[in-house]
Amino acid sequence: MLLSDFLHGLTWQDVPAPVQERTRDFLVDLLGVAAGGINTRLSRIIRDHAADQFAPGSAPARMLLDGRPVSPAGATLAGGMTIDAYDAHDGHRLTKGHAGCAALPAAVAMAEATGKLDGGDLMISLLLGYEIGTRAGIALHRTACDYHTTGAWTALSCAAIAARYLELGVDQTRHALGIAEYHGPRSQMMRCIDHPTMLKDGSGWGGMAGVSAAYLARSGFTGAPAITAEGADVADLWGDLGQTWRVMEQYYKPFPVCRWAQPPVQAVLSLMQGHGLCSTDVARIEIVTFHQSLRLATRTPSTTEEAQYSTAFPAAVAAVRGTIGSADITEAAFSDPEIRRLAEGMVVTENDAYNTAFPARRFAHAVLVLQDGTRLESPPTEARGDPETMVSRDEMCTKFHACADPVLGSAHAQALRAAAEALVPGQSARHLLDLAVMGP
């Protein structure tokens, strides 16, 4: 099936029931993560920037959990970076990135800007973000020499979402994808791993480029082809559209820190809980992991970005607090003496077998050295929420409310989740959109 035919022709009725359910689960999860990110300094800066620099024009869209009208590109930028600000969003092992992060703001923005409010269209648009974004991400990793951020390939998926809402023709759609690929932010992910800042994963910037690309193509701007979608060397990735559903390959993140840190976190939690320990029982933690996880080297963060792009700090938080929540990646946790003791004294090394398994598998194990010298070692451990062992919907709902209730209030959060879960074709998404853009 041609990519253009797929993105313009797909209906909700074409989608198997398990795929519909997974897409809806991720819709709810992304909305919760957006709520988790809305009060970060990153989100406040980018939303004020969008309000100042992205004029709403003749077809405005309101920003997620903010409500101010801006251009659709500006709303996608702000929404994608707000979700990125709270590193608890779904992802994919082979893309080493996050397809849903920009797709949701793009879909919401384009529904608002075009007035096409059918619930099925909104769900299909989010699903397109996963199906096209994941394939574009794998294609880019296969064909480019550097490890680029998520925004490099979500530019294509957001262009596709906007092209569908704008009802672009075949040629215009090709140009939209080509413009998006060319202008997508091919930024270096490991730079942000080594030097954590608000740049994060580039998701919002890629979404902005993609939505802009579709509007440019509608005006006659040319840019085809998108070689990661049309190249002969990646044709195998696109030939199974509508047959292989890439949304089913996404993982779920229980904690708001980099996925590469979550196998060590899980290994520490399993040992602590399995042996009924408290942190003061532990003299030292040793982590054995893969190279990319080792590169998350911050031990004493001073910003939430440094806390999220760390292996030692969240592993120490998990040992002390038994989980990792929003308060644990903010300044309130950075001076905790017990967390600092374990993070600063942690020994982190890499393992050749774990390096070989990456990125398809992400393994780590932990050793707890107790105060009496006893050594407790976990087996090789992977993060919870991988697609083969997806968590329950109840756990996802618990996470949603843990993210959203303190920020939005329980009534707003409950209404938002209920509206997302009730979204169906043939009914207006207006109620959901109004709740999704309503600020705290």
Tab-separated table of C-alpha atoms in Angstrom:
chain	number	residue	atom	x	y	z
A	1	MET	CA	0.000	0.000	0.000
A	2	LEU	CA	1.280	3.460	-0.891
A	3	LEU	CA	2.040	5.644	2.118
A	4	SER	CA	-0.252	8.395	0.809
A	5	ASP	CA	-3.125	5.938	0.368
A	6	PHE	CA	-2.603	4.619	3.870
A	7	LEU	CA	-2.482	7.953	5.658
A	8	HIS	CA	-5.471	9.417	3.808
A	9	GLY	CA	-7.578	6.279	3.546
A	10	LEU	CA	-7.248	4.563	6.910
A	11	THR	CA	-10.435	4.464	8.979
A	12	TRP	CA	-10.949	3.432	12.593
A	13	GLN	CA	-12.995	0.471	11.382
A	14	ASP	CA	-9.910	-0.803	9.512
A	15	VAL	CA	-7.965	-1.059	12.764
A	16	PRO	CA	-8.002	-4.334	14.741
A	17	ALA	CA	-9.536	-4.097	18.202
A	18	PRO	CA	-6.262	-4.707	20.125
A	19	VAL	CA	-4.611	-1.906	18.143
A	20	GLN	CA	-7.511	0.422	18.888
A	21	GLU	CA	-7.205	-0.377	22.590
A	22	ARG	CA	-3.447	0.182	22.688
A	23	THR	CA	-3.798	3.506	20.864
A	24	ARG	CA	-6.431	4.613	23.368
A	25	ASP	CA	-4.248	3.512	26.285
A	26	PHE	CA	-1.379	5.626	24.980
A	27	LEU	CA	-3.720	8.585	24.409
A	28	VAL	CA	-4.600	8.525	28.107
A	29	ASP	CA	-0.975	8.007	29.130
A	30	LEU	CA	0.268	10.892	26.984
A	31	LEU	CA	-2.328	13.244	28.443
A	32	GLY	CA	-1.167	12.301	31.917
A	33	VAL	CA	2.466	12.840	30.996
A	34	ALA	CA	1.582	16.250	29.547
A	35	ALA	CA	0.033	17.157	32.890
A	36	GLY	CA	3.209	15.977	34.598
A	37	GLY	CA	5.283	18.293	32.409
A	38	ILE	CA	3.116	21.406	32.434
A	39	ASN	CA	4.643	22.977	35.550
A	40	THR	CA	8.254	22.436	34.538
A	41	ARG	CA	10.344	25.455	33.702
A	42	LEU	CA	10.923	23.999	30.223
A	43	SER	CA	7.189	23.903	29.507
A	44	ARG	CA	6.546	27.399	30.826
A	45	ILE	CA	9.325	28.842	28.668
A	46	ILE	CA	8.282	27.065	25.473
A	47	ARG	CA	4.571	27.900	25.882
A	48	ASP	CA	5.355	31.566	26.475
A	49	HIS	CA	7.661	31.442	23.435
A	50	ALA	CA	4.905	29.946	21.284
A	51	ALA	CA	2.411	32.570	22.469
A	52	ASP	CA	4.897	35.329	21.636
A	53	GLN	CA	6.356	34.031	18.374
A	54	PHE	CA	3.698	31.807	16.715
A	55	ALA	CA	0.755	34.061	15.908
A	56	PRO	CA	-2.580	32.238	15.753
A	57	GLY	CA	-3.451	33.503	12.284
A	58	SER	CA	-6.701	32.587	10.563
A	59	ALA	CA	-6.812	28.961	11.780
A	60	PRO	CA	-5.566	28.875	15.372
A	61	ALA	CA	-5.072	25.995	17.768
A	62	ARG	CA	-4.958	26.139	21.544
A	63	MET	CA	-1.931	24.804	23.393
A	64	LEU	CA	-2.255	21.642	25.466
A	65	LEU	CA	-3.207	22.356	29.109
A	66	ASP	CA	-2.684	26.068	28.493
A	67	GLY	CA	-5.519	27.314	26.288
A	68	ARG	CA	-3.783	30.227	24.609
A	69	PRO	CA	-4.369	30.275	20.826
A	70	VAL	CA	-1.310	30.003	18.584
A	71	SER	CA	-0.601	28.590	15.147
A	72	PRO	CA	-0.937	24.797	14.730
A	73	ALA	CA	2.847	24.556	14.372
A	74	GLY	CA	3.303	26.533	17.584
A	75	ALA	CA	0.804	24.394	19.466
A	76	THR	CA	2.596	21.249	18.315
A	77	LEU	CA	5.952	22.682	19.374
A	78	ALA	CA	4.683	23.603	22.826
A	79	GLY	CA	2.784	20.371	23.373
A	80	GLY	CA	5.581	18.110	22.207
A	81	MET	CA	8.135	19.808	24.415
A	82	THR	CA	5.768	19.800	27.389
A	83	ILE	CA	5.360	16.021	27.105
A	84	ASP	CA	9.114	15.672	26.569
A	85	ALA	CA	9.688	17.713	29.733
A	86	TYR	CA	8.320	14.859	31.844
A	87	ASP	CA	10.225	11.826	30.612
A	88	ALA	CA	7.499	9.250	31.213
A	89	HIS	CA	6.119	8.874	27.680
A	90	ASP	CA	5.952	5.725	25.580
A	91	GLY	CA	8.783	4.771	23.242
A	92	HIS	CA	10.213	2.176	20.876
A	93	ARG	CA	13.391	0.192	21.333
A	94	LEU	CA	14.634	0.280	17.735
A	95	THR	CA	13.910	3.964	17.134
A	96	LYS	CA	15.412	4.782	20.536
A	97	GLY	CA	12.774	7.481	20.750
A	98	HIS	CA	9.128	8.407	21.273
A	99	ALA	CA	6.547	8.439	18.472
A	100	GLY	CA	3.549	9.568	20.513
A	101	CYS	CA	5.140	12.659	22.027
A	102	ALA	CA	4.688	14.925	19.003
A	103	ALA	CA	1.823	13.019	17.380
A	104	LEU	CA	-0.712	13.856	20.083
A	105	PRO	CA	-0.119	17.643	20.054
A	106	ALA	CA	-0.105	17.608	16.245
A	107	ALA	CA	-3.407	15.727	16.091
A	108	VAL	CA	-5.053	18.001	18.664
A	109	ALA	CA	-3.729	21.140	16.960
A	110	MET	CA	-4.856	20.081	13.501
A	111	ALA	CA	-8.312	19.025	14.710
A	112	GLU	CA	-8.720	22.447	16.320
A	113	ALA	CA	-7.324	24.394	13.369
A	114	THR	CA	-9.428	22.628	10.741
A	115	GLY	CA	-12.572	22.160	12.833
A	116	LYS	CA	-12.628	18.454	11.920
A	117	LEU	CA	-13.648	17.110	15.275
A	118	ASP	CA	-14.661	13.515	14.639
A	119	GLY	CA	-13.337	11.270	17.398
A	120	GLY	CA	-12.321	8.595	14.931
A	121	ASP	CA	-10.202	11.054	12.958
A	122	LEU	CA	-8.376	12.099	16.108
A	123	MET	CA	-7.636	8.494	17.064
A	124	ILE	CA	-6.528	7.626	13.530
A	125	SER	CA	-4.211	10.629	13.522
A	126	LEU	CA	-2.568	9.534	16.759
A	127	LEU	CA	-2.215	6.015	15.373
A	128	LEU	CA	-0.598	7.411	12.210
A	129	GLY	CA	1.959	9.051	14.453
A	130	TYR	CA	3.010	5.627	15.698
A	131	GLU	CA	2.810	3.780	12.380
A	132	ILE	CA	4.613	6.358	10.244
A	133	GLY	CA	6.883	7.745	12.944
A	134	THR	CA	8.215	4.342	14.022
A	135	ARG	CA	8.967	3.292	10.460
A	136	ALA	CA	10.632	6.621	9.691
A	137	GLY	CA	12.710	6.332	12.851
A	138	ILE	CA	13.941	2.825	12.052
A	139	ALA	CA	14.686	3.940	8.484
A	140	LEU	CA	16.702	6.930	9.689
A	141	HIS	CA	18.756	4.818	12.092
A	142	ARG	CA	19.436	2.388	9.260
A	143	THR	CA	20.565	5.015	6.770
A	144	ALA	CA	22.137	7.882	8.775
A	145	CYS	CA	25.554	7.785	10.400
A	146	ASP	CA	24.633	9.593	13.615
A	147	TYR	CA	22.107	8.889	16.357
A	148	HIS	CA	19.481	11.586	15.885
A	149	THR	CA	16.772	12.661	18.293
A	150	THR	CA	13.119	11.719	18.004
A	151	GLY	CA	12.299	15.022	16.326
A	152	ALA	CA	14.227	13.977	13.229
A	153	TRP	CA	11.602	11.397	12.338
A	154	THR	CA	8.469	12.665	14.085
A	155	ALA	CA	8.704	15.493	11.575
A	156	LEU	CA	7.458	12.996	8.964
A	157	SER	CA	4.672	11.589	11.114
A	158	CYS	CA	3.400	15.051	12.038
A	159	ALA	CA	3.521	16.101	8.388
A	160	ALA	CA	1.389	13.055	7.632
A	161	ILE	CA	-1.101	13.949	10.356
A	162	ALA	CA	-1.382	17.509	9.070
A	163	ALA	CA	-1.610	16.330	5.453
A	164	ARG	CA	-4.571	14.148	6.374
A	165	TYR	CA	-6.397	16.976	8.145
A	166	LEU	CA	-5.635	19.392	5.287
A	167	GLU	CA	-6.780	16.793	2.720
A	168	LEU	CA	-3.659	17.232	0.622
A	169	GLY	CA	-3.434	15.428	-2.712
A	170	VAL	CA	-0.924	12.708	-3.478
A	171	ASP	CA	1.738	15.064	-4.846
A	172	GLN	CA	1.250	17.604	-2.070
A	173	THR	CA	1.526	14.845	0.523
A	174	ARG	CA	4.809	13.645	-1.008
A	175	HIS	CA	6.151	17.166	-0.849
A	176	ALA	CA	4.967	17.611	2.740
A	177	LEU	CA	6.862	14.488	3.799
A	178	GLY	CA	9.938	15.576	1.854
A	179	ILE	CA	9.925	19.070	3.354
A	180	ALA	CA	9.499	17.604	6.836
A	181	GLU	CA	12.345	15.145	6.396
A	182	TYR	CA	14.650	17.882	5.071
A	183	HIS	CA	13.837	20.371	7.832
A	184	GLY	CA	13.449	17.899	10.685
A	185	PRO	CA	15.963	18.531	13.505
A	186	ARG	CA	18.708	15.957	12.962
A	187	SER	CA	20.102	16.819	16.355
A	188	GLN	CA	22.631	14.644	18.167
A	189	MET	CA	20.933	12.666	20.926
A	190	MET	CA	24.125	11.674	22.736
A	191	ARG	CA	25.055	15.334	23.101
A	192	CYS	CA	21.969	15.796	25.280
A	193	ILE	CA	22.741	12.564	27.120
A	194	ASP	CA	26.238	13.808	27.954
A	195	HIS	CA	25.109	17.385	28.615
A	196	PRO	CA	21.445	17.305	29.759
A	197	THR	CA	19.534	20.486	28.954
A	198	MET	CA	16.046	21.523	27.902
A	199	LEU	CA	16.777	20.411	24.331
A	200	LYS	CA	15.653	16.928	25.377
A	201	ASP	CA	14.590	14.646	22.491
A	202	GLY	CA	13.699	17.276	19.903
A	203	SER	CA	10.122	15.986	19.692
A	204	GLY	CA	8.354	19.331	19.728
A	205	TRP	CA	10.716	20.849	17.209
A	206	GLY	CA	10.177	17.901	14.864
A	207	GLY	CA	6.426	18.233	15.241
A	208	MET	CA	6.619	21.935	14.470
A	209	ALA	CA	8.645	21.199	11.329
A	210	GLY	CA	6.193	18.519	10.229
A	211	VAL	CA	3.046	20.599	10.649
A	212	SER	CA	4.716	23.555	8.932
A	213	ALA	CA	5.747	21.263	6.074
A	214	ALA	CA	2.146	20.288	5.361
A	215	TYR	CA	1.007	23.916	5.234
A	216	LEU	CA	3.930	24.764	2.962
A	217	ALA	CA	3.069	21.887	0.631
A	218	ARG	CA	-0.537	23.076	0.466
A	219	SER	CA	0.776	26.446	-0.709
A	220	GLY	CA	2.837	24.856	-3.480
A	221	PHE	CA	6.220	24.565	-1.745
A	222	THR	CA	8.085	21.508	-3.039
A	223	GLY	CA	10.367	19.084	-1.242
A	224	ALA	CA	9.826	15.494	-2.381
A	225	PRO	CA	11.036	12.838	-2.003
A	226	ALA	CA	11.426	11.838	1.610
A	227	ILE	CA	14.177	9.291	1.172
A	228	THR	CA	13.495	7.566	4.498
A	229	ALA	CA	9.999	6.814	3.192
A	230	GLU	CA	10.697	6.233	-0.497
A	231	GLY	CA	14.246	4.873	-0.692
A	232	ALA	CA	14.726	1.361	-2.062
A	233	ASP	CA	16.935	0.533	0.927
A	234	VAL	CA	14.023	1.049	3.348
A	235	ALA	CA	11.159	-0.282	1.196
A	236	ASP	CA	10.749	-3.312	3.455
A	237	LEU	CA	9.764	-1.040	6.333
A	238	TRP	CA	6.819	0.449	4.443
A	239	GLY	CA	5.420	-2.557	2.594
A	240	ASP	CA	3.434	-3.844	5.566
A	241	LEU	CA	1.409	-0.714	6.347
A	242	GLY	CA	-1.952	-1.765	7.673
A	243	GLN	CA	-0.706	-5.301	8.348
A	244	THR	CA	2.013	-4.886	10.970
A	245	TRP	CA	0.920	-2.406	13.622
A	246	ARG	CA	3.946	-0.674	15.078
A	247	VAL	CA	1.969	0.857	17.927
A	248	MET	CA	1.939	-2.640	19.444
A	249	GLU	CA	5.759	-2.500	19.655
A	250	GLN	CA	5.882	0.576	21.870
A	251	TYR	CA	6.929	0.316	25.481
A	252	TYR	CA	5.317	1.999	28.480
A	253	LYS	CA	7.363	3.932	31.037
A	254	PRO	CA	6.414	3.604	34.705
A	255	PHE	CA	8.920	6.260	35.822
A	256	PRO	CA	9.697	9.813	34.547
A	257	VAL	CA	13.349	9.161	33.680
A	258	CYS	CA	15.221	8.025	30.576
A	259	ARG	CA	14.314	4.489	29.516
A	260	TRP	CA	17.987	3.553	29.604
A	261	ALA	CA	18.000	4.170	33.361
A	262	GLN	CA	14.933	2.054	34.024
A	263	PRO	CA	16.496	-1.453	33.918
A	264	PRO	CA	18.947	-0.437	36.701
A	265	VAL	CA	16.093	1.198	38.616
A	266	GLN	CA	13.989	-1.944	38.303
A	267	ALA	CA	16.902	-4.150	39.397
A	268	VAL	CA	17.413	-2.020	42.517
A	269	LEU	CA	13.690	-1.977	43.319
A	270	SER	CA	13.424	-5.755	42.928
A	271	LEU	CA	16.271	-6.337	45.377
A	272	MET	CA	15.043	-3.780	47.885
A	273	GLN	CA	11.485	-5.082	47.851
A	274	GLY	CA	12.416	-8.749	47.605
A	275	HIS	CA	14.616	-8.581	50.697
A	276	GLY	CA	12.491	-6.115	52.664
A	277	LEU	CA	15.295	-3.561	52.866
A	278	CYS	CA	15.358	0.130	53.638
A	279	SER	CA	18.020	2.377	52.154
A	280	THR	CA	19.982	2.676	55.390
A	281	ASP	CA	20.621	-1.085	55.212
A	282	VAL	CA	22.646	-0.452	52.047
A	283	ALA	CA	26.256	0.675	52.153
A	284	ARG	CA	26.758	0.858	48.396
A	285	ILE	CA	24.965	0.123	45.125
A	286	GLU	CA	26.745	-1.317	42.105
A	287	ILE	CA	25.089	-1.160	38.688
A	288	VAL	CA	26.150	-3.195	35.650
A	289	THR	CA	24.455	-1.952	32.496
A	290	PHE	CA	24.918	-1.162	28.794
A	291	HIS	CA	27.080	1.638	27.434
A	292	GLN	CA	24.306	4.116	26.652
A	293	SER	CA	22.976	3.771	30.192
A	294	LEU	CA	26.490	4.319	31.534
A	295	ARG	CA	26.600	7.604	29.606
A	296	LEU	CA	23.745	8.891	31.774
A	297	ALA	CA	26.460	9.997	34.135
A	298	THR	CA	24.957	12.778	36.283
A	299	ARG	CA	25.055	11.883	39.983
A	300	THR	CA	24.172	15.174	41.677
A	301	PRO	CA	21.638	16.914	39.434
A	302	SER	CA	20.840	20.586	39.691
A	303	THR	CA	18.000	20.575	37.114
A	304	THR	CA	15.133	18.235	36.329
A	305	GLU	CA	16.741	17.498	32.955
A	306	GLU	CA	19.903	16.273	34.660
A	307	ALA	CA	17.818	14.172	37.048
A	308	GLN	CA	15.940	12.520	34.180
A	309	TYR	CA	19.091	11.844	32.132
A	310	SER	CA	20.886	9.981	34.895
A	311	THR	CA	21.320	6.359	35.923
A	312	ALA	CA	22.800	6.772	39.410
A	313	PHE	CA	20.362	9.404	40.688
A	314	PRO	CA	17.061	7.627	39.896
A	315	ALA	CA	18.484	4.301	41.085
A	316	ALA	CA	19.291	5.998	44.395
A	317	VAL	CA	15.825	7.583	44.523
A	318	ALA	CA	14.266	4.154	43.977
A	319	ALA	CA	16.320	2.684	46.821
A	320	VAL	CA	15.334	5.459	49.206
A	321	ARG	CA	11.702	6.113	48.253
A	322	GLY	CA	10.571	2.847	46.678
A	323	THR	CA	9.419	4.539	43.468
A	324	ILE	CA	10.126	7.606	41.326
A	325	GLY	CA	7.472	10.284	41.007
A	326	SER	CA	7.267	13.878	39.880
A	327	ALA	CA	8.633	15.281	43.144
A	328	ASP	CA	11.667	13.014	42.885
A	329	ILE	CA	13.013	14.697	39.746
A	330	THR	CA	12.715	18.256	41.038
A	331	GLU	CA	14.889	20.405	43.237
A	332	ALA	CA	13.136	19.101	46.346
A	333	ALA	CA	14.909	15.744	45.973
A	334	PHE	CA	18.347	16.972	44.920
A	335	SER	CA	19.515	17.818	48.443
A	336	ASP	CA	18.170	14.694	50.148
A	337	PRO	CA	21.259	13.437	52.021
A	338	GLU	CA	20.361	9.752	51.758
A	339	ILE	CA	19.740	9.955	48.003
A	340	ARG	CA	22.987	11.872	47.552
A	341	ARG	CA	24.918	9.320	49.614
A	342	LEU	CA	23.821	6.398	47.463
A	343	ALA	CA	24.052	8.270	44.138
A	344	GLU	CA	27.523	9.681	44.759
A	345	GLY	CA	28.879	6.349	45.992
A	346	MET	CA	27.333	4.242	43.235
A	347	VAL	CA	29.630	2.160	41.020
A	348	VAL	CA	28.340	1.950	37.427
A	349	THR	CA	30.048	-0.285	34.845
A	350	GLU	CA	29.121	-1.673	31.438
A	351	ASN	CA	28.797	-5.262	30.269
A	352	ASP	CA	29.741	-6.555	26.806
A	353	ALA	CA	26.761	-8.901	26.615
A	354	TYR	CA	24.371	-6.101	27.520
A	355	ASN	CA	26.023	-3.864	24.916
A	356	THR	CA	25.519	-6.529	22.258
A	357	ALA	CA	21.842	-6.923	23.137
A	358	PHE	CA	21.169	-3.162	22.823
A	359	PRO	CA	18.937	-1.654	21.415
A	360	ALA	CA	16.591	-4.603	20.892
A	361	ARG	CA	16.988	-5.547	24.561
A	362	ARG	CA	18.068	-3.340	27.476
A	363	PHE	CA	19.557	-5.320	30.358
A	364	ALA	CA	21.126	-4.321	33.639
A	365	HIS	CA	21.700	-5.908	37.008
A	366	ALA	CA	22.321	-4.458	40.432
A	367	VAL	CA	24.391	-5.443	43.443
A	368	LEU	CA	23.476	-4.154	46.884
A	369	VAL	CA	26.374	-4.185	49.315
A	370	LEU	CA	24.803	-4.131	52.771
A	371	GLN	CA	26.234	-2.509	55.856
A	372	ASP	CA	27.395	-5.912	57.165
A	373	GLY	CA	29.204	-6.699	53.898
A	374	THR	CA	26.540	-9.009	52.448
A	375	ARG	CA	26.272	-8.768	48.650
A	376	LEU	CA	22.848	-9.205	47.055
A	377	GLU	CA	22.812	-9.494	43.247
A	378	SER	CA	19.824	-9.284	40.927
A	379	PRO	CA	19.499	-11.336	37.747
A	380	PRO	CA	19.748	-9.531	34.380
A	381	THR	CA	16.764	-7.207	34.469
A	382	GLU	CA	14.746	-5.288	31.899
A	383	ALA	CA	12.459	-2.338	32.488
A	384	ARG	CA	8.790	-2.928	33.149
A	385	GLY	CA	6.322	-2.093	30.405
A	386	ASP	CA	7.997	-3.651	27.372
A	387	PRO	CA	5.425	-4.577	24.695
A	388	GLU	CA	5.803	-8.303	25.359
A	389	THR	CA	4.950	-7.763	29.029
A	390	MET	CA	2.707	-4.697	28.922
A	391	VAL	CA	1.395	-3.491	32.250
A	392	SER	CA	-2.293	-3.575	33.084
A	393	ARG	CA	-4.699	-0.797	32.204
A	394	ASP	CA	-5.287	-0.324	35.916
A	395	GLU	CA	-1.601	0.459	36.408
A	396	MET	CA	-1.707	2.921	33.518
A	397	CYS	CA	-4.706	4.649	35.086
A	398	THR	CA	-2.945	4.847	38.438
A	399	LYS	CA	0.023	6.518	36.757
A	400	PHE	CA	-2.270	8.917	34.868
A	401	HIS	CA	-3.867	10.116	38.075
A	402	ALA	CA	-0.532	10.316	39.891
A	403	CYS	CA	0.631	12.676	37.114
A	404	ALA	CA	-2.567	14.615	36.504
A	405	ASP	CA	-4.439	14.917	39.796
A	406	PRO	CA	-1.870	17.075	41.655
A	407	VAL	CA	-1.661	19.441	38.680
A	408	LEU	CA	-5.180	19.582	37.255
A	409	GLY	CA	-7.219	18.605	40.277
A	410	SER	CA	-8.973	15.274	40.557
A	411	ALA	CA	-12.229	16.426	38.910
A	412	HIS	CA	-10.519	17.798	35.785
A	413	ALA	CA	-8.222	14.766	35.577
A	414	GLN	CA	-11.086	12.304	35.929
A	415	ALA	CA	-13.113	14.101	33.274
A	416	LEU	CA	-10.123	14.196	30.910
A	417	ARG	CA	-9.490	10.465	31.244
A	418	ALA	CA	-13.186	9.630	30.845
A	419	ALA	CA	-13.432	11.760	27.681
A	420	ALA	CA	-10.350	10.084	26.169
A	421	GLU	CA	-11.654	6.620	26.963
A	422	ALA	CA	-15.069	7.449	25.455
A	423	LEU	CA	-13.716	8.836	22.163
A	424	VAL	CA	-15.388	7.043	19.238
A	425	PRO	CA	-15.924	7.608	15.503
A	426	GLY	CA	-19.001	9.581	14.577
A	427	GLN	CA	-18.992	11.634	17.758
A	428	SER	CA	-17.389	15.001	18.310
A	429	ALA	CA	-14.050	15.230	20.107
A	430	ARG	CA	-14.869	18.789	21.220
A	431	HIS	CA	-15.362	17.865	24.881
A	432	LEU	CA	-12.013	16.045	24.992
A	433	LEU	CA	-10.235	18.907	23.209
A	434	ASP	CA	-11.680	21.493	25.569
A	435	LEU	CA	-10.483	19.486	28.566
A	436	ALA	CA	-7.115	18.791	26.965
A	437	VAL	CA	-6.331	22.477	26.432
A	438	MET	CA	-7.761	23.716	29.728
A	439	GLY	CA	-4.967	24.946	31.953
A	440	PRO	CA	-4.472	23.965	35.596
